[in-house]
PDB file of N, CA and C in Angstrom:
ATOM      1  N   UNK A   1       0.898  -0.839  -0.164  1.00 86.00           N
ATOM      2  CA  UNK A   1      -0.395   0.108  -0.265  1.00 86.00           C
ATOM      3  C   UNK A   1       0.974   1.265  -0.101  1.00 86.00           C
ATOM      4  N   UNK A   2       0.635   2.395  -0.853  1.00 93.00           N
ATOM      5  CA  UNK A   2       1.313   3.499  -1.326  1.00 93.00           C
ATOM      6  C   UNK A   2       0.635   4.643  -0.757  1.00 93.00           C
ATOM      7  N   UNK A   3       0.385   5.057   0.652  1.00 97.00           N
ATOM      8  CA  UNK A   3      -0.408   6.366   0.587  1.00 97.00           C
ATOM      9  C   UNK A   3       0.408   7.931   0.371  1.00 97.00           C
ATOM     10  N   UNK A   4       1.830   7.994  -0.547  1.00 97.00           N
ATOM     11  CA  UNK A   4       1.877   8.766  -1.133  1.00 97.00           C
ATOM     12  C   UNK A   4       1.231  10.007  -0.798  1.00 97.00           C
ATOM     13  N   UNK A   5       1.234  11.180  -1.233  1.00 97.00           N
ATOM     14  CA  UNK A   5       0.227  12.573  -1.577  1.00 97.00           C
ATOM     15  C   UNK A   5      -0.796  11.785  -1.234  1.00 97.00           C
ATOM     16  N   UNK A   6      -1.750  10.660  -0.715  1.00 96.00           N
ATOM     17  CA  UNK A   6      -2.779  11.045  -0.645  1.00 96.00           C
ATOM     18  C   UNK A   6      -3.944  11.673   0.207  1.00 96.00           C
ATOM     19  N   UNK A   7      -4.805  12.358   0.021  1.00 96.00           N
ATOM     20  CA  UNK A   7      -5.600  12.700   0.665  1.00 96.00           C
ATOM     21  C   UNK A   7      -6.660  12.160   1.373  1.00 96.00           C
ATOM     22  N   UNK A   8      -7.432  13.048   3.256  1.00 96.00           N
ATOM     23  CA  UNK A   8      -8.203  12.154   3.703  1.00 96.00           C
ATOM     24  C   UNK A   8      -8.962  13.085   3.989  1.00 96.00           C
ATOM     25  N   UNK A   9     -10.002  12.772   4.359  1.00 93.00           N
ATOM     26  CA  UNK A   9     -11.024  13.993   5.315  1.00 93.00           C
ATOM     27  C   UNK A   9     -12.177  12.826   5.930  1.00 93.00           C
ATOM     28  N   UNK A  10     -12.495  13.105   7.318  1.00 93.00           N
ATOM     29  CA  UNK A  10     -12.899  12.417   8.244  1.00 93.00           C
ATOM     30  C   UNK A  10     -14.708  11.906   7.459  1.00 93.00           C
ATOM     31  N   UNK A  11     -15.043  11.020   7.313  1.00 94.00           N
ATOM     32  CA  UNK A  11     -15.952  10.666   7.561  1.00 94.00           C
ATOM     33  C   UNK A  11     -16.976  10.268   9.123  1.00 94.00           C
ATOM     34  N   UNK A  12     -16.728   9.475  10.058  1.00 86.00           N
ATOM     35  CA  UNK A  12     -17.117   9.578  10.961  1.00 86.00           C
ATOM     36  C   UNK A  12     -16.039   9.436  12.381  1.00 86.00           C
ATOM     37  N   UNK A  13     -16.719   9.820  13.386  1.00 89.00           N
ATOM     38  CA  UNK A  13     -15.791  10.120  14.547  1.00 89.00           C
ATOM     39  C   UNK A  13     -16.511   9.782  15.542  1.00 89.00           C
ATOM     40  N   UNK A  14     -15.635   9.286  16.838  1.00 86.00           N
ATOM     41  CA  UNK A  14     -16.090   9.171  18.351  1.00 86.00           C
ATOM     42  C   UNK A  14     -16.409  10.486  19.139  1.00 86.00           C
ATOM     43  N   UNK A  15     -17.092  10.469  20.052  1.00 81.00           N
ATOM     44  CA  UNK A  15     -17.632  11.492  20.967  1.00 81.00           C
ATOM     45  C   UNK A  15     -16.091  12.262  21.257  1.00 81.00           C
ATOM     46  N   UNK A  16     -15.416  11.600  21.631  1.00 81.00           N
ATOM     47  CA  UNK A  16     -14.132  12.132  22.409  1.00 81.00           C
ATOM     48  C   UNK A  16     -12.673  12.389  21.169  1.00 81.00           C
ATOM     49  N   UNK A  17     -13.183  12.568  20.172  1.00 83.00           N
ATOM     50  CA  UNK A  17     -12.499  12.908  19.013  1.00 83.00           C
ATOM     51  C   UNK A  17     -12.375  14.532  18.751  1.00 83.00           C
ATOM     52  N   UNK A  18     -11.208  14.730  18.397  1.00 85.00           N
ATOM     53  CA  UNK A  18     -11.284  16.024  17.910  1.00 85.00           C
ATOM     54  C   UNK A  18     -11.142  16.881  16.249  1.00 85.00           C
ATOM     55  N   UNK A  19     -11.298  15.549  15.360  1.00 81.00           N
ATOM     56  CA  UNK A  19     -11.100  16.436  13.994  1.00 81.00           C
ATOM     57  C   UNK A  19     -12.695  16.160  13.419  1.00 81.00           C
ATOM     58  N   UNK A  20     -12.707  16.759  12.005  1.00 80.00           N
ATOM     59  CA  UNK A  20     -13.874  16.895  11.833  1.00 80.00           C
ATOM     60  C   UNK A  20     -14.357  17.261  10.331  1.00 80.00           C
ATOM     61  N   UNK A  21     -14.976  17.045   9.373  1.00 85.00           N
ATOM     62  CA  UNK A  21     -15.000  16.427   8.143  1.00 85.00           C
ATOM     63  C   UNK A  21     -14.047  18.096   7.407  1.00 85.00           C
ATOM     64  N   UNK A  22     -13.668  19.450   8.509  1.00 88.00           N
ATOM     65  CA  UNK A  22     -13.208  19.977   7.901  1.00 88.00           C
ATOM     66  C   UNK A  22     -11.481  20.018   7.962  1.00 88.00           C
ATOM     67  N   UNK A  23     -11.247  18.743   8.748  1.00 90.00           N
ATOM     68  CA  UNK A  23     -10.223  18.421   8.548  1.00 90.00           C
ATOM     69  C   UNK A  23      -9.385  17.354   7.368  1.00 90.00           C
ATOM     70  N   UNK A  24      -8.462  18.345   7.086  1.00 91.00           N
ATOM     71  CA  UNK A  24      -8.350  17.405   5.854  1.00 91.00           C
ATOM     72  C   UNK A  24      -6.333  16.908   6.358  1.00 91.00           C
ATOM     73  N   UNK A  25      -5.645  15.763   5.920  1.00 94.00           N
ATOM     74  CA  UNK A  25      -4.942  15.291   5.933  1.00 94.00           C
ATOM     75  C   UNK A  25      -3.765  14.764   5.096  1.00 94.00           C
ATOM     76  N   UNK A  26      -3.523  15.482   4.862  1.00 95.00           N
ATOM     77  CA  UNK A  26      -1.626  14.733   3.875  1.00 95.00           C
ATOM     78  C   UNK A  26      -0.905  14.191   3.783  1.00 95.00           C
ATOM     79  N   UNK A  27      -1.271  12.897   3.106  1.00 97.00           N
ATOM     80  CA  UNK A  27      -0.106  11.918   3.627  1.00 97.00           C
ATOM     81  C   UNK A  27       1.489  11.562   2.818  1.00 97.00           C
ATOM     82  N   UNK A  28       1.999  11.595   3.411  1.00 98.00           N
ATOM     83  CA  UNK A  28       3.623  11.450   2.778  1.00 98.00           C
ATOM     84  C   UNK A  28       4.102  10.145   3.409  1.00 98.00           C
ATOM     85  N   UNK A  29       4.455   9.550   1.704  1.00 98.00           N
ATOM     86  CA  UNK A  29       5.631   8.146   2.134  1.00 98.00           C
ATOM     87  C   UNK A  29       6.788   7.917   1.570  1.00 98.00           C
ATOM     88  N   UNK A  30       7.428   7.093   2.724  1.00 97.00           N
ATOM     89  CA  UNK A  30       8.765   7.085   2.188  1.00 97.00           C
ATOM     90  C   UNK A  30       9.325   5.819   2.773  1.00 97.00           C
ATOM     91  N   UNK A  31       9.666   4.454   2.116  1.00 97.00           N
ATOM     92  CA  UNK A  31       9.616   3.272   2.466  1.00 97.00           C
ATOM     93  C   UNK A  31       8.280   2.662   3.046  1.00 97.00           C
ATOM     94  N   UNK A  32       8.357   2.050   4.633  1.00 97.00           N
ATOM     95  CA  UNK A  32       7.104   2.215   5.668  1.00 97.00           C
ATOM     96  C   UNK A  32       7.199   3.420   6.524  1.00 97.00           C
ATOM     97  N   UNK A  33       7.835   4.640   6.376  1.00 98.00           N
ATOM     98  CA  UNK A  33       7.638   5.653   7.089  1.00 98.00           C
ATOM     99  C   UNK A  33       6.364   6.763   6.826  1.00 98.00           C
ATOM    100  N   UNK A  34       5.175   6.281   6.977  1.00 98.00           N
ATOM    101  CA  UNK A  34       4.044   7.107   6.584  1.00 98.00           C
ATOM    102  C   UNK A  34       4.105   8.326   7.700  1.00 98.00           C
ATOM    103  N   UNK A  35       4.262   9.947   7.081  1.00 98.00           N
ATOM    104  CA  UNK A  35       3.642  10.876   7.778  1.00 98.00           C
ATOM    105  C   UNK A  35       3.126  12.090   7.033  1.00 98.00           C
ATOM    106  N   UNK A  36       2.216  12.996   7.956  1.00 97.00           N
ATOM    107  CA  UNK A  36       1.011  13.573   7.410  1.00 97.00           C
ATOM    108  C   UNK A  36       0.769  15.046   8.331  1.00 97.00           C
ATOM    109  N   UNK A  37       0.885  16.415   7.711  1.00 93.00           N
ATOM    110  CA  UNK A  37       0.030  17.341   8.555  1.00 93.00           C
ATOM    111  C   UNK A  37      -1.020  17.490   8.262  1.00 93.00           C
ATOM    112  N   UNK A  38      -1.648  18.274   9.193  1.00 92.00           N
ATOM    113  CA  UNK A  38      -3.190  18.492   9.358  1.00 92.00           C
ATOM    114  C   UNK A  38      -3.610  19.438   9.880  1.00 92.00           C
ATOM    115  N   UNK A  39      -4.781  20.282   9.468  1.00 90.00           N
ATOM    116  CA  UNK A  39      -5.131  21.104  10.100  1.00 90.00           C
ATOM    117  C   UNK A  39      -6.884  20.913   9.937  1.00 90.00           C
ATOM    118  N   UNK A  40      -7.523  21.653  10.206  1.00 86.00           N
ATOM    119  CA  UNK A  40      -9.618  22.230  10.013  1.00 86.00           C
ATOM    120  C   UNK A  40      -9.544  22.838  11.197  1.00 86.00           C
ATOM    121  N   UNK A  41     -11.198  22.580  11.171  1.00 85.00           N
ATOM    122  CA  UNK A  41     -11.760  23.967  11.916  1.00 85.00           C
ATOM    123  C   UNK A  41     -11.117  23.443  13.435  1.00 85.00           C
ATOM    124  N   UNK A  42     -11.288  22.051  13.745  1.00 89.00           N
ATOM    125  CA  UNK A  42     -11.054  22.170  15.096  1.00 89.00           C
ATOM    126  C   UNK A  42      -9.490  22.346  15.406  1.00 89.00           C
ATOM    127  N   UNK A  43      -8.847  21.747  14.519  1.00 93.00           N
ATOM    128  CA  UNK A  43      -7.163  21.795  15.002  1.00 93.00           C
ATOM    129  C   UNK A  43      -6.450  22.691  13.971  1.00 93.00           C
ATOM    130  N   UNK A  44      -5.576  23.632  15.204  1.00 94.00           N
ATOM    131  CA  UNK A  44      -4.728  24.783  14.708  1.00 94.00           C
ATOM    132  C   UNK A  44      -4.009  23.842  14.019  1.00 94.00           C
ATOM    133  N   UNK A  45      -2.524  23.078  14.211  1.00 95.00           N
ATOM    134  CA  UNK A  45      -2.175  22.270  13.321  1.00 95.00           C
ATOM    135  C   UNK A  45      -1.862  21.085  14.142  1.00 95.00           C
ATOM    136  N   UNK A  46      -1.233  19.764  13.337  1.00 95.00           N
ATOM    137  CA  UNK A  46      -1.386  18.591  13.745  1.00 95.00           C
ATOM    138  C   UNK A  46      -0.854  17.452  12.586  1.00 95.00           C
ATOM    139  N   UNK A  47       0.159  17.140  13.773  1.00 97.00           N
ATOM    140  CA  UNK A  47       0.973  15.827  12.682  1.00 97.00           C
ATOM    141  C   UNK A  47       0.907  14.349  13.737  1.00 97.00           C
ATOM    142  N   UNK A  48       1.597  13.575  12.232  1.00 97.00           N
ATOM    143  CA  UNK A  48       1.144  11.900  12.724  1.00 97.00           C
ATOM    144  C   UNK A  48       2.561  11.812  12.397  1.00 97.00           C
ATOM    145  N   UNK A  49       3.055   9.922  12.499  1.00 98.00           N
ATOM    146  CA  UNK A  49       3.759   9.806  11.668  1.00 98.00           C
ATOM    147  C   UNK A  49       3.466   8.064  12.246  1.00 98.00           C
ATOM    148  N   UNK A  50       3.871   7.473  11.507  1.00 98.00           N
ATOM    149  CA  UNK A  50       3.459   5.930  11.882  1.00 98.00           C
ATOM    150  C   UNK A  50       4.220   4.779  10.611  1.00 98.00           C
ATOM    151  N   UNK A  51       3.924   3.688  11.112  1.00 98.00           N
ATOM    152  CA  UNK A  51       5.283   2.637  10.406  1.00 98.00           C
ATOM    153  C   UNK A  51       3.558   2.251   9.230  1.00 98.00           C
ATOM    154  N   UNK A  52       3.934   1.707   8.079  1.00 98.00           N
ATOM    155  CA  UNK A  52       2.810   0.600   7.370  1.00 98.00           C
ATOM    156  C   UNK A  52       3.564  -0.747   6.967  1.00 98.00           C
ATOM    157  N   UNK A  53       2.252  -1.594   7.449  1.00 97.00           N
ATOM    158  CA  UNK A  53       2.783  -2.998   7.511  1.00 97.00           C
ATOM    159  C   UNK A  53       2.333  -3.431   6.356  1.00 97.00           C
ATOM    160  N   UNK A  54       2.601  -4.821   5.897  1.00 96.00           N
ATOM    161  CA  UNK A  54       2.167  -5.800   4.787  1.00 96.00           C
ATOM    162  C   UNK A  54       1.335  -5.072   4.393  1.00 96.00           C
ATOM    163  N   UNK A  55      -0.052  -5.428   5.461  1.00 97.00           N
ATOM    164  CA  UNK A  55      -1.350  -5.438   4.910  1.00 97.00           C
ATOM    165  C   UNK A  55      -1.632  -4.099   4.876  1.00 97.00           C
ATOM    166  N   UNK A  56      -0.935  -3.323   4.492  1.00 97.00           N
ATOM    167  CA  UNK A  56      -1.217  -1.288   4.692  1.00 97.00           C
ATOM    168  C   UNK A  56      -1.734  -1.206   5.911  1.00 97.00           C
ATOM    169  N   UNK A  57      -1.431  -1.580   6.882  1.00 98.00           N
ATOM    170  CA  UNK A  57      -2.460  -1.111   7.929  1.00 98.00           C
ATOM    171  C   UNK A  57      -0.931  -0.041   8.966  1.00 98.00           C
ATOM    172  N   UNK A  58      -1.676   1.479   9.366  1.00 98.00           N
ATOM    173  CA  UNK A  58      -0.363   2.235   9.642  1.00 98.00           C
ATOM    174  C   UNK A  58      -0.599   1.937  11.510  1.00 98.00           C
ATOM    175  N   UNK A  59       0.439   1.984  12.166  1.00 98.00           N
ATOM    176  CA  UNK A  59       0.815   2.064  13.308  1.00 98.00           C
ATOM    177  C   UNK A  59       1.317   3.281  13.722  1.00 98.00           C
ATOM    178  N   UNK A  60       0.160   3.909  14.056  1.00 98.00           N
ATOM    179  CA  UNK A  60       0.846   5.586  14.129  1.00 98.00           C
ATOM    180  C   UNK A  60       0.757   6.337  15.849  1.00 98.00           C
ATOM    181  N   UNK A  61       1.639   7.689  16.258  1.00 98.00           N
ATOM    182  CA  UNK A  61       1.586   8.629  16.551  1.00 98.00           C
ATOM    183  C   UNK A  61       0.832  10.391  16.745  1.00 98.00           C
ATOM    184  N   UNK A  62       0.411  10.704  17.289  1.00 97.00           N
ATOM    185  CA  UNK A  62       0.034  11.999  16.642  1.00 97.00           C
ATOM    186  C   UNK A  62       0.204  12.542  17.748  1.00 97.00           C
ATOM    187  N   UNK A  63       0.714  13.714  17.620  1.00 97.00           N
ATOM    188  CA  UNK A  63       0.213  15.240  18.295  1.00 97.00           C
ATOM    189  C   UNK A  63      -0.219  16.670  17.623  1.00 97.00           C
ATOM    190  N   UNK A  64      -1.340  16.835  18.286  1.00 96.00           N
ATOM    191  CA  UNK A  64      -1.954  18.495  17.734  1.00 96.00           C
ATOM    192  C   UNK A  64      -2.323  19.373  18.781  1.00 96.00           C
ATOM    193  N   UNK A  65      -2.104  20.706  18.388  1.00 96.00           N
ATOM    194  CA  UNK A  65      -2.992  21.803  19.285  1.00 96.00           C
ATOM    195  C   UNK A  65      -4.130  21.801  18.546  1.00 96.00           C
ATOM    196  N   UNK A  66      -4.821  22.301  19.348  1.00 93.00           N
ATOM    197  CA  UNK A  66      -6.353  22.477  19.382  1.00 93.00           C
ATOM    198  C   UNK A  66      -6.807  23.689  19.261  1.00 93.00           C
ATOM    199  N   UNK A  67      -8.235  24.545  18.989  1.00 93.00           N
ATOM    200  CA  UNK A  67      -8.734  25.888  18.644  1.00 93.00           C
ATOM    201  C   UNK A  67      -8.371  26.565  19.841  1.00 93.00           C
ATOM    202  N   UNK A  68      -8.128  25.556  21.261  1.00 93.00           N
ATOM    203  CA  UNK A  68      -8.526  26.060  22.605  1.00 93.00           C
ATOM    204  C   UNK A  68      -7.277  26.704  22.653  1.00 93.00           C
ATOM    205  N   UNK A  69      -5.825  25.670  22.377  1.00 95.00           N
ATOM    206  CA  UNK A  69      -4.740  25.947  22.192  1.00 95.00           C
ATOM    207  C   UNK A  69      -3.879  24.343  23.418  1.00 95.00           C
ATOM    208  N   UNK A  70      -4.917  23.623  23.089  1.00 94.00           N
ATOM    209  CA  UNK A  70      -4.084  22.642  23.737  1.00 94.00           C
ATOM    210  C   UNK A  70      -3.243  21.308  23.333  1.00 94.00           C
ATOM    211  N   UNK A  71      -2.420  21.416  23.839  1.00 96.00           N
ATOM    212  CA  UNK A  71      -1.344  19.903  23.154  1.00 96.00           C
ATOM    213  C   UNK A  71      -2.203  18.770  23.653  1.00 96.00           C
ATOM    214  N   UNK A  72      -2.594  18.514  22.391  1.00 95.00           N
ATOM    215  CA  UNK A  72      -3.104  16.689  22.839  1.00 95.00           C
ATOM    216  C   UNK A  72      -2.315  15.577  21.899  1.00 95.00           C
ATOM    217  N   UNK A  73      -1.927  14.596  22.658  1.00 97.00           N
ATOM    218  CA  UNK A  73      -1.518  13.290  22.049  1.00 97.00           C
ATOM    219  C   UNK A  73      -2.240  12.106  22.005  1.00 97.00           C
ATOM    220  N   UNK A  74      -1.408  11.760  21.180  1.00 97.00           N
ATOM    221  CA  UNK A  74      -2.258  10.248  20.812  1.00 97.00           C
ATOM    222  C   UNK A  74      -1.105   8.929  20.154  1.00 97.00           C
ATOM    223  N   UNK A  75      -2.243   7.963  19.798  1.00 98.00           N
ATOM    224  CA  UNK A  75      -1.987   7.054  19.166  1.00 98.00           C
ATOM    225  C   UNK A  75      -2.602   6.076  18.438  1.00 98.00           C
ATOM    226  N   UNK A  76      -2.727   5.584  17.199  1.00 97.00           N
ATOM    227  CA  UNK A  76      -3.712   5.146  16.761  1.00 97.00           C
ATOM    228  C   UNK A  76      -3.485   3.478  15.465  1.00 97.00           C
ATOM    229  N   UNK A  77      -4.236   2.676  15.440  1.00 98.00           N
ATOM    230  CA  UNK A  77      -4.167   1.780  14.233  1.00 98.00           C
ATOM    231  C   UNK A  77      -5.226   2.190  13.095  1.00 98.00           C
ATOM    232  N   UNK A  78      -5.025   2.227  11.759  1.00 98.00           N
ATOM    233  CA  UNK A  78      -5.357   2.759  10.734  1.00 98.00           C
ATOM    234  C   UNK A  78      -5.422   1.310   9.940  1.00 98.00           C
ATOM    235  N   UNK A  79      -6.887   0.908   9.742  1.00 98.00           N
ATOM    236  CA  UNK A  79      -6.450  -0.229   8.595  1.00 98.00           C
ATOM    237  C   UNK A  79      -7.012  -0.053   7.512  1.00 98.00           C
ATOM    238  N   UNK A  80      -6.289  -0.310   6.327  1.00 98.00           N
ATOM    239  CA  UNK A  80      -6.961   0.127   4.785  1.00 98.00           C
ATOM    240  C   UNK A  80      -8.516  -0.529   4.670  1.00 98.00           C
ATOM    241  N   UNK A  81      -9.377  -0.367   3.571  1.00 97.00           N
ATOM    242  CA  UNK A  81      -9.952  -0.938   2.717  1.00 97.00           C
ATOM    243  C   UNK A  81     -10.307  -0.489   1.394  1.00 97.00           C
ATOM    244  N   UNK A  82     -10.792  -0.097   0.007  1.00 95.00           N
ATOM    245  CA  UNK A  82     -11.174   0.084  -0.698  1.00 95.00           C
ATOM    246  C   UNK A  82     -12.695   0.172  -0.816  1.00 95.00           C
ATOM    247  N   UNK A  83     -13.245   1.487  -1.205  1.00 93.00           N
ATOM    248  CA  UNK A  83     -15.205   0.977  -1.175  1.00 93.00           C
ATOM    249  C   UNK A  83     -14.949   1.050  -2.761  1.00 93.00           C
ATOM    250  N   UNK A  84     -16.421   0.549  -2.959  1.00 95.00           N
ATOM    251  CA  UNK A  84     -17.127   0.059  -4.177  1.00 95.00           C
ATOM    252  C   UNK A  84     -16.447   1.438  -5.878  1.00 95.00           C
ATOM    253  N   UNK A  85     -16.194   2.606  -5.339  1.00 93.00           N
ATOM    254  CA  UNK A  85     -15.695   3.450  -6.068  1.00 93.00           C
ATOM    255  C   UNK A  85     -14.711   3.224  -6.074  1.00 93.00           C
ATOM    256  N   UNK A  86     -13.965   2.622  -5.687  1.00 92.00           N
ATOM    257  CA  UNK A  86     -12.504   2.643  -6.077  1.00 92.00           C
ATOM    258  C   UNK A  86     -11.739   3.777  -5.001  1.00 92.00           C
ATOM    259  N   UNK A  87     -12.370   4.369  -3.917  1.00 94.00           N
ATOM    260  CA  UNK A  87     -11.366   5.115  -2.837  1.00 94.00           C
ATOM    261  C   UNK A  87     -10.607   4.388  -1.778  1.00 94.00           C
ATOM    262  N   UNK A  88      -9.586   5.031  -0.659  1.00 96.00           N
ATOM    263  CA  UNK A  88      -9.336   4.406  -0.309  1.00 96.00           C
ATOM    264  C   UNK A  88      -9.745   4.829   1.570  1.00 96.00           C
ATOM    265  N   UNK A  89     -10.776   3.543   2.301  1.00 97.00           N
ATOM    266  CA  UNK A  89     -11.255   4.331   3.551  1.00 97.00           C
ATOM    267  C   UNK A  89      -9.965   3.826   4.541  1.00 97.00           C
ATOM    268  N   UNK A  90     -10.068   4.688   5.420  1.00 98.00           N
ATOM    269  CA  UNK A  90      -8.720   3.920   6.678  1.00 98.00           C
ATOM    270  C   UNK A  90      -9.633   4.049   8.172  1.00 98.00           C
ATOM    271  N   UNK A  91      -9.600   2.603   8.564  1.00 98.00           N
ATOM    272  CA  UNK A  91     -10.587   2.523   9.238  1.00 98.00           C
ATOM    273  C   UNK A  91     -10.111   2.072  10.986  1.00 98.00           C
ATOM    274  N   UNK A  92      -9.798   3.127  11.996  1.00 97.00           N
ATOM    275  CA  UNK A  92      -9.246   3.989  12.952  1.00 97.00           C
ATOM    276  C   UNK A  92      -9.449   3.285  14.191  1.00 97.00           C
ATOM    277  N   UNK A  93      -8.440   2.705  14.942  1.00 97.00           N
ATOM    278  CA  UNK A  93      -9.169   2.555  16.174  1.00 97.00           C
ATOM    279  C   UNK A  93      -8.128   3.145  17.046  1.00 97.00           C
ATOM    280  N   UNK A  94      -8.015   4.669  17.849  1.00 96.00           N
ATOM    281  CA  UNK A  94      -6.879   5.526  18.704  1.00 96.00           C
ATOM    282  C   UNK A  94      -7.479   5.960  19.636  1.00 96.00           C
ATOM    283  N   UNK A  95      -6.546   6.060  20.438  1.00 96.00           N
ATOM    284  CA  UNK A  95      -6.451   6.604  22.130  1.00 96.00           C
ATOM    285  C   UNK A  95      -6.137   7.852  22.308  1.00 96.00           C
ATOM    286  N   UNK A  96      -6.227   8.524  23.048  1.00 95.00           N
ATOM    287  CA  UNK A  96      -5.321   9.518  23.953  1.00 95.00           C
ATOM    288  C   UNK A  96      -4.199   9.288  24.858  1.00 95.00           C
ATOM    289  N   UNK A  97      -3.524   9.974  25.087  1.00 96.00           N
ATOM    290  CA  UNK A  97      -2.219   9.086  25.700  1.00 96.00           C
ATOM    291  C   UNK A  97      -1.926  10.268  26.270  1.00 96.00           C
ATOM    292  N   UNK A  98      -2.832  11.675  26.140  1.00 92.00           N
ATOM    293  CA  UNK A  98      -2.868  13.241  27.275  1.00 92.00           C
ATOM    294  C   UNK A  98      -3.867  13.069  27.228  1.00 92.00           C
ATOM    295  N   UNK A  99      -4.605  13.869  28.566  1.00 85.00           N
ATOM    296  CA  UNK A  99      -5.707  14.305  29.078  1.00 85.00           C
ATOM    297  C   UNK A  99      -6.436  13.136  29.939  1.00 85.00           C
ATOM    298  N   UNK A 100      -7.602  12.862  28.745  1.00 89.00           N
ATOM    299  CA  UNK A 100      -8.760  11.533  29.035  1.00 89.00           C
ATOM    300  C   UNK A 100      -8.043  10.389  29.292  1.00 89.00           C
ATOM    301  N   UNK A 101      -7.294   9.894  28.588  1.00 92.00           N
ATOM    302  CA  UNK A 101      -7.003   8.489  27.783  1.00 92.00           C
ATOM    303  C   UNK A 101      -8.247   8.147  27.223  1.00 92.00           C
ATOM    304  N   UNK A 102      -9.384   8.278  26.953  1.00 93.00           N
ATOM    305  CA  UNK A 102     -10.218   7.752  26.024  1.00 93.00           C
ATOM    306  C   UNK A 102      -9.882   7.394  24.755  1.00 93.00           C
ATOM    307  N   UNK A 103     -10.610   6.719  24.374  1.00 95.00           N
ATOM    308  CA  UNK A 103     -10.780   5.810  22.974  1.00 95.00           C
ATOM    309  C   UNK A 103     -11.970   5.932  21.992  1.00 95.00           C
ATOM    310  N   UNK A 104     -11.376   5.854  20.842  1.00 93.00           N
ATOM    311  CA  UNK A 104     -12.687   5.799  20.109  1.00 93.00           C
ATOM    312  C   UNK A 104     -12.309   5.201  18.475  1.00 93.00           C
ATOM    313  N   UNK A 105     -13.339   5.717  17.719  1.00 95.00           N
ATOM    314  CA  UNK A 105     -13.038   4.850  15.972  1.00 95.00           C
ATOM    315  C   UNK A 105     -13.480   6.099  15.880  1.00 95.00           C
ATOM    316  N   UNK A 106     -12.476   5.964  14.346  1.00 95.00           N
ATOM    317  CA  UNK A 106     -13.040   7.099  13.775  1.00 95.00           C
ATOM    318  C   UNK A 106     -13.003   6.004  11.835  1.00 95.00           C
ATOM    319  N   UNK A 107     -13.395   6.944  10.936  1.00 96.00           N
ATOM    320  CA  UNK A 107     -13.080   6.336   8.935  1.00 96.00           C
ATOM    321  C   UNK A 107     -12.970   7.578   8.686  1.00 96.00           C
ATOM    322  N   UNK A 108     -11.675   7.448   7.798  1.00 96.00           N
ATOM    323  CA  UNK A 108     -11.412   8.367   7.242  1.00 96.00           C
ATOM    324  C   UNK A 108     -11.509   8.047   5.511  1.00 96.00           C
ATOM    325  N   UNK A 109     -11.736   8.924   4.514  1.00 96.00           N
ATOM    326  CA  UNK A 109     -11.681   8.292   3.351  1.00 96.00           C
ATOM    327  C   UNK A 109     -10.708   9.428   2.549  1.00 96.00           C
ATOM    328  N   UNK A 110     -10.453   8.937   1.520  1.00 96.00           N
ATOM    329  CA  UNK A 110      -9.629   9.287   0.280  1.00 96.00           C
ATOM    330  C   UNK A 110     -10.298  10.602  -0.561  1.00 96.00           C
ATOM    331  N   UNK A 111      -9.937  11.213  -0.632  1.00 93.00           N
ATOM    332  CA  UNK A 111     -10.722  12.408  -1.553  1.00 93.00           C
ATOM    333  C   UNK A 111     -10.218  12.710  -2.964  1.00 93.00           C
TER     334      UNK A 111
END
């Protein structure tokens, strides 16, 4: 799986998630390493870094500053699936590693 130069937008998110459908992720990939800078309505600036497994799963860590000026950190496992229309969807299980340590699930789709 190659994520280089792919852009994603949120489809669904858990209650404790901070990103919205206005948050755009631009993925870059070099070998197994994936990075992304992102921002949007509720996020001033965010970054993620992860490793891609043979099946396309990404294990990542992220940090972001939200619109309230709070720095938040977390971890995430993202599993890819191809939609009927040929777009890539990422099914994510995440957990905050700062604040209340809540867990959640979200779905991103390729633009």
